[in-house]
Amino acid sequence: MAEMSIDDVAARAGVHRSTVSRAFSRPEAVNPTTRQRILEVAESLGYQVSPLAQALRRKTSNLVPLIVPDITNPFYGELAKTMATAAAEKGYQLVLCVTGGEVAQTNAYLTALQGMYAPFGIVAPSTSVDLDELRSVALGSRVVVVDRVDKAQVPTVTVDSAEGIALAVDHLRGLGHRRIAYVSGISGTYTSRDRLAAYEGLAAKLEIPAMILDAGAGSEAGERAAELFVNTAYEERPTAVIAANDMVAFALISSLGARGVSIPDEVSVMGFDGLELGSRSNPRLTTVRQPIADMGAIAIDLAEQLLNDGEAQHVVLAPDLLIRASTAEVPR
Amino acid sequence: MAEMSIDDVAARAGVHRSTVSRAFSRPEAVNPTTRQRILEVAESLGYQVSPLAQALRRKTSNLVPLIVPDITNPFYGELAKTMATAAAEKGYQLVLCVTGGEVAQTNAYLTALQGMYAPFGIVAPSTSVDLDELRSVALGSRVVVVDRVDKAQVPTVTVDSAEGIALAVDHLRGLGHRRIAYVSGISGTYTSRDRLAAYEGLAAKLEIPAMILDAGAGSEAGERAAELFVNTAYEERPTAVIAANDMVAFALISSLGARGVSIPDEVSVMGFDGLELGSRSNPRLTTVRQPIADMGAIAIDLAEQLLNDGEAQHVVLAPDLLIRASTAEVPR
DNA sequence: TTGAAAGCGATACCAG
DNA sequence: CTGGTATCGCTTTCAA
C-alpha cells in the first residue's frame, strides 16, 4: 500500500486536486455525486490526507503539546490520560513532553512544537517555570497552565487549595484530632506552596497549632518527616498529618511504617490529589480529590477560548473528600 | 518575533536558499566563511528550520511514537521517561500515544504517525495487540516491541521471565518458604502469561506445589487473591506470594492489609518490575527489577538497526533482585 | 562552492 | 460547483 497523494485520488476520480481537497475540508462546497465518487476512490486507494502538508499550508496543526515535569509521577500520568482523551475528542493529537523540571526543556519543547504549528499548548509547570518568561517564547502566549496558581496573564485551571485543606482539616477534626501537622512536598511547587499557605491560614483561624514538617522533595520529604515524628515526644506528636500531595503521603506512610508506626492507629495520614493509586495503597489513602478528568477537558476548552476570544480565563475547581482507610479517630 | 523562513535568511545573508539549506544539513559542503555568515544571520533572525517542511520533503521525520496502553500505570510512565531521554539523545522527539488497550487505537496512531513520516515506532503492547496484524498496518513493519515475548518477526526487547521468577523463588526459599503462591495480573498480558508459565515450570522442577491465585485485571486481582487467602485454612495458606507485577503486588498488599493480614509477618509478598514506587510503599516492596532504562535505550537502538540492516533482533535482558521489606523469613 | 529549478502534499483564492 | 495557479518551507539533483 504505497502512499497515495491527493493527485492520485484526483486522477482516479477524474477531477482536479482542488476538488478532492474540498471534498474533505469543505464537503458542502462540492456536488454530492462528485463528492461521493471522490470519497469512494479515496477509500479504495487507502488515501489519507497528509497532516504534514496540511499543516504546512494551513499554518496550523492538530498537535497539542502537554508539558509535564515527570511522567513517572502518577498525578501527571492521570492528567495526561484525561488530557489525551479530551484532546482526541476535539480532533487533537496530544504530544507528551517530559521536561525533568527544566525550564530550558520546557522552552525547547514549546518552540519545537511551535515549529510544528501546534495551535496551543498545555503546561503543568514544575517549580522553576516562570510564567512570564513562558510568555516570551514562541507559543508561550498560547498556553494554558494546569495545576498552578493564576496571577499571570495565562489561562489557568486549578483546584481550590484552601477549600481542599479545609475539607481535610474538617474531616480530621471531626475525628477528634487537634494536633494536625502538615508535610510539604517539593517546597518550590506552586500548588504545595499554596496548600501550605492554606494550612497555615486555617490553623491560625481555628487557633490550632500549625506544625509544619517541611522537607525536601519526593520521598525525602516523607523520610524526614517520619524521622522527626518518631523523635518527638509522644505527647507532642501530631495525631494526624496532611501531606501536600498523595505521593508525599505514600512516602510518609512508608517511612512511618518502616519505623514501626502504624497507620491510622497511631497517626492518621491524609493526602491531596486523589490518585487512583490511593485505592491500592496500604492502608488505602484518605485524601482530597482533585477532579483531574475535569481539569483535562477544561484546559482544552480554555485553550480554544483563548484562540477565539483572546481571553485568558482562570477556572478554579472544587475538590472533594475521598475517605478511605488512612484516617481514624484520634487514639486516646 | 515573526516566523522566519529559509528565504529570509538567504536574502539577509546574500546567498541562495539552497546554500542556507546546506549550511544546516551538510555544513562541510559549504564555504566556511559563507557558512559562518549564514549561521550568524540565522541566529540573529531567530531562524529555525521547519521540521514540517523538512519532513515533507525528506519523507522522514524525527517523530517517534511510543504506544502504551495506559500511562497511568507507573511502569509505562517509567518506560516513557527513559524512552524520551534515549530518543532525545538521538535527536528524536517522542510522541506518547495512549491506547487504552484498544487495537483500533494502536493502529490509528500508527497510521497517523506514518503520515507524519515517523521513521519507526515503539509499542508496548497490551493484551490484545496481535503482532502479526500489527505488521499489516502502515509503519507496522518498522516497529519494535517492548516488554513482550518475541516469536514474531518484529524486533523485541524483553526481560527474562524465567530468570526473574527463579530469582524470586530462590529468594523466598532462602527465607524458608515452601508454599509459594503466584498471583497473575491481567491474564491476557503476554509478560504475565510468560511469568506464570515460568512459575509453573519452576514449581514442577522443584517439586513444590504450584498455587495459583489467578484473577482479573488490576486491583481486582489483588482483591480476589486476598479474599481467597483469608478463606484458606491457616495450615494450607501460602507463606509467600509472587505477584505478576508490582501493581498487582501493591493491590494485593492493600487488600490483605484491609483484611488485617500483616506483611511480611504473616505472608511475604514479592512484585515484579522494580518500580520506583516500590520504595515508597508500605512495606517497601521486595521485587524483581527489570532494567527499564536499558529497555528504552535498546529499543531505540533496535529500531535504528532495523532501518539499516532490516534485521529484527530480539534482546532479552537479565532482571535482578531488589530486596526490600515485604519479604521475611517464614513464620513458624 | 554556489545557484537554479523542480517538487514533497496539500490549501485557497480567483476565474469561469 | 469546479479548475487553475500560486504557495507553504524546505531539500536535492543538475549545471555552472
PDB file of C-alpha atoms in Angstrom, chain A residues 159-278:
ATOM      1  CA  VAL A 159      -8.253  23.393  42.256  1.00  0.00           C
ATOM      2  CA  ASP A 160      -9.117  25.437  45.301  1.00  0.00           C
ATOM      3  CA  SER A 161      -6.331  24.744  47.777  1.00  0.00           C
ATOM      4  CA  ALA A 162      -7.983  26.499  50.683  1.00  0.00           C
ATOM      5  CA  GLU A 163     -11.134  24.525  50.187  1.00  0.00           C
ATOM      6  CA  GLY A 164      -9.213  21.295  49.910  1.00  0.00           C
ATOM      7  CA  ILE A 165      -7.248  21.924  53.062  1.00  0.00           C
ATOM      8  CA  ALA A 166     -10.421  22.929  54.855  1.00  0.00           C
ATOM      9  CA  LEU A 167     -12.025  19.676  53.791  1.00  0.00           C
ATOM     10  CA  ALA A 168      -9.087  17.760  55.155  1.00  0.00           C
ATOM     11  CA  VAL A 169      -8.904  19.628  58.417  1.00  0.00           C
ATOM     12  CA  ASP A 170     -12.638  19.344  58.963  1.00  0.00           C
ATOM     13  CA  HIS A 171     -12.535  15.645  58.389  1.00  0.00           C
ATOM     14  CA  LEU A 172      -9.688  15.259  60.822  1.00  0.00           C
ATOM     15  CA  ARG A 173     -11.219  17.486  63.469  1.00  0.00           C
ATOM     16  CA  GLY A 174     -14.419  15.552  63.131  1.00  0.00           C
ATOM     17  CA  LEU A 175     -12.429  12.516  64.121  1.00  0.00           C
ATOM     18  CA  GLY A 176     -11.220  14.325  67.199  1.00  0.00           C
ATOM     19  CA  HIS A 177      -7.804  15.395  66.001  1.00  0.00           C
ATOM     20  CA  ARG A 178      -6.397  18.634  67.343  1.00  0.00           C
ATOM     21  CA  ARG A 179      -2.693  18.328  66.658  1.00  0.00           C
ATOM     22  CA  ILE A 180      -2.729  18.238  62.884  1.00  0.00           C
ATOM     23  CA  ALA A 181       0.598  18.613  61.148  1.00  0.00           C
ATOM     24  CA  TYR A 182       1.407  19.360  57.546  1.00  0.00           C
ATOM     25  CA  VAL A 183       4.133  17.903  55.351  1.00  0.00           C
ATOM     26  CA  SER A 184       5.085  19.933  52.370  1.00  0.00           C
ATOM     27  CA  GLY A 185       6.331  18.351  49.184  1.00  0.00           C
ATOM     28  CA  ILE A 186       8.811  19.993  46.887  1.00  0.00           C
ATOM     29  CA  SER A 187       8.640  23.344  48.529  1.00  0.00           C
ATOM     30  CA  GLY A 188       9.047  25.272  45.328  1.00  0.00           C
ATOM     31  CA  THR A 189       5.986  23.818  43.699  1.00  0.00           C
ATOM     32  CA  TYR A 190       3.246  26.341  43.464  1.00  0.00           C
ATOM     33  CA  THR A 191       0.432  24.086  44.493  1.00  0.00           C
ATOM     34  CA  SER A 192       2.329  22.889  47.515  1.00  0.00           C
ATOM     35  CA  ARG A 193       3.154  26.445  48.446  1.00  0.00           C
ATOM     36  CA  ASP A 194      -0.468  27.334  48.008  1.00  0.00           C
ATOM     37  CA  ARG A 195      -1.647  24.424  50.067  1.00  0.00           C
ATOM     38  CA  LEU A 196       0.848  25.197  52.761  1.00  0.00           C
ATOM     39  CA  ALA A 197      -0.402  28.757  52.956  1.00  0.00           C
ATOM     40  CA  ALA A 198      -3.946  27.466  53.141  1.00  0.00           C
ATOM     41  CA  TYR A 199      -3.000  25.207  56.001  1.00  0.00           C
ATOM     42  CA  GLU A 200      -1.279  27.976  57.913  1.00  0.00           C
ATOM     43  CA  GLY A 201      -4.173  30.322  57.377  1.00  0.00           C
ATOM     44  CA  LEU A 202      -6.675  27.814  58.556  1.00  0.00           C
ATOM     45  CA  ALA A 203      -4.632  26.822  61.574  1.00  0.00           C
ATOM     46  CA  ALA A 204      -4.435  30.444  62.615  1.00  0.00           C
ATOM     47  CA  LYS A 205      -8.118  30.906  62.141  1.00  0.00           C
ATOM     48  CA  LEU A 206      -9.024  27.813  64.098  1.00  0.00           C
ATOM     49  CA  GLU A 207      -6.395  28.580  66.665  1.00  0.00           C
ATOM     50  CA  ILE A 208      -4.849  25.182  66.423  1.00  0.00           C
ATOM     51  CA  PRO A 209      -1.082  24.942  66.381  1.00  0.00           C
ATOM     52  CA  ALA A 210       0.491  24.853  62.928  1.00  0.00           C
ATOM     53  CA  MET A 211       3.003  22.034  62.861  1.00  0.00           C
ATOM     54  CA  ILE A 212       4.956  22.023  59.696  1.00  0.00           C
ATOM     55  CA  LEU A 213       7.120  19.091  58.886  1.00  0.00           C
ATOM     56  CA  ASP A 214       8.680  20.684  55.882  1.00  0.00           C
ATOM     57  CA  ALA A 215      11.279  18.817  53.936  1.00  0.00           C
ATOM     58  CA  GLY A 216      12.923  18.225  50.604  1.00  0.00           C
ATOM     59  CA  ALA A 217      11.454  16.737  47.517  1.00  0.00           C
ATOM     60  CA  GLY A 218       9.743  13.446  46.804  1.00  0.00           C
ATOM     61  CA  SER A 219      10.411  10.555  49.077  1.00  0.00           C
ATOM     62  CA  GLU A 220      12.835  12.530  51.164  1.00  0.00           C
ATOM     63  CA  ALA A 221      10.014  14.648  52.442  1.00  0.00           C
ATOM     64  CA  GLY A 222       8.302  11.585  53.823  1.00  0.00           C
ATOM     65  CA  GLU A 223      11.500  10.187  55.170  1.00  0.00           C
ATOM     66  CA  ARG A 224      12.476  13.308  57.036  1.00  0.00           C
ATOM     67  CA  ALA A 225       9.010  13.902  58.350  1.00  0.00           C
ATOM     68  CA  ALA A 226       8.861  10.356  59.679  1.00  0.00           C
ATOM     69  CA  GLU A 227      12.196  10.800  61.364  1.00  0.00           C
ATOM     70  CA  LEU A 228      11.004  13.970  63.003  1.00  0.00           C
ATOM     71  CA  PHE A 229       7.825  12.267  64.060  1.00  0.00           C
ATOM     72  CA  VAL A 230       9.450   9.403  65.909  1.00  0.00           C
ATOM     73  CA  ASN A 231      11.934  11.750  67.516  1.00  0.00           C
ATOM     74  CA  THR A 232       9.153  13.771  69.010  1.00  0.00           C
ATOM     75  CA  ALA A 233       7.901  13.032  72.488  1.00  0.00           C
ATOM     76  CA  TYR A 234       4.648  11.102  72.492  1.00  0.00           C
ATOM     77  CA  GLU A 235       2.517  13.820  73.937  1.00  0.00           C
ATOM     78  CA  GLU A 236       3.789  16.376  71.465  1.00  0.00           C
ATOM     79  CA  ARG A 237       3.361  14.310  68.376  1.00  0.00           C
ATOM     80  CA  PRO A 238       0.682  15.284  65.935  1.00  0.00           C
ATOM     81  CA  THR A 239      -2.155  12.797  65.867  1.00  0.00           C
ATOM     82  CA  ALA A 240      -2.752  13.427  62.200  1.00  0.00           C
ATOM     83  CA  VAL A 241      -0.778  14.763  59.297  1.00  0.00           C
ATOM     84  CA  ILE A 242      -1.815  16.193  55.980  1.00  0.00           C
ATOM     85  CA  ALA A 243       0.605  15.688  53.133  1.00  0.00           C
ATOM     86  CA  ALA A 244       0.981  18.209  50.342  1.00  0.00           C
ATOM     87  CA  ASN A 245       0.087  15.527  47.837  1.00  0.00           C
ATOM     88  CA  ASP A 246      -0.593  11.836  47.560  1.00  0.00           C
ATOM     89  CA  MET A 247       2.925  10.865  46.625  1.00  0.00           C
ATOM     90  CA  VAL A 248       4.297  12.540  49.716  1.00  0.00           C
ATOM     91  CA  ALA A 249       1.614  10.792  51.743  1.00  0.00           C
ATOM     92  CA  PHE A 250       2.685   7.431  50.363  1.00  0.00           C
ATOM     93  CA  ALA A 251       6.297   8.156  51.139  1.00  0.00           C
ATOM     94  CA  LEU A 252       5.401   9.290  54.609  1.00  0.00           C
ATOM     95  CA  ILE A 253       3.335   6.222  55.333  1.00  0.00           C
ATOM     96  CA  SER A 254       6.110   4.061  54.002  1.00  0.00           C
ATOM     97  CA  SER A 255       8.724   5.714  56.170  1.00  0.00           C
ATOM     98  CA  LEU A 256       6.494   5.704  59.186  1.00  0.00           C
ATOM     99  CA  GLY A 257       5.766   2.043  58.613  1.00  0.00           C
ATOM    100  CA  ALA A 258       9.446   1.274  58.352  1.00  0.00           C
ATOM    101  CA  ARG A 259       9.833   2.818  61.790  1.00  0.00           C
ATOM    102  CA  GLY A 260       7.107   0.694  63.227  1.00  0.00           C
ATOM    103  CA  VAL A 261       4.485   3.396  63.400  1.00  0.00           C
ATOM    104  CA  SER A 262       1.111   2.072  62.460  1.00  0.00           C
ATOM    105  CA  ILE A 263      -1.433   3.988  60.418  1.00  0.00           C
ATOM    106  CA  PRO A 264      -4.104   5.006  61.210  1.00  0.00           C
ATOM    107  CA  ASP A 265      -3.829   3.566  64.736  1.00  0.00           C
ATOM    108  CA  GLU A 266      -1.013   5.767  65.895  1.00  0.00           C
ATOM    109  CA  VAL A 267      -1.368   8.584  63.453  1.00  0.00           C
ATOM    110  CA  SER A 268      -3.786   9.459  60.694  1.00  0.00           C
ATOM    111  CA  VAL A 269      -2.390  10.491  57.331  1.00  0.00           C
ATOM    112  CA  MET A 270      -4.145  12.314  54.544  1.00  0.00           C
ATOM    113  CA  GLY A 271      -3.075  13.020  51.010  1.00  0.00           C
ATOM    114  CA  PHE A 272      -4.098  15.566  48.419  1.00  0.00           C
ATOM    115  CA  ASP A 273      -4.723  14.636  44.754  1.00  0.00           C
ATOM    116  CA  GLY A 274      -6.983  11.630  44.788  1.00  0.00           C
ATOM    117  CA  LEU A 275      -4.804   9.343  42.733  1.00  0.00           C
ATOM    118  CA  GLU A 276      -6.225   6.035  41.653  1.00  0.00           C
ATOM    119  CA  LEU A 277      -3.185   4.535  43.293  1.00  0.00           C
ATOM    120  CA  GLY A 278      -4.532   5.541  46.689  1.00  0.00           C
TER     121      GLY A 278
END
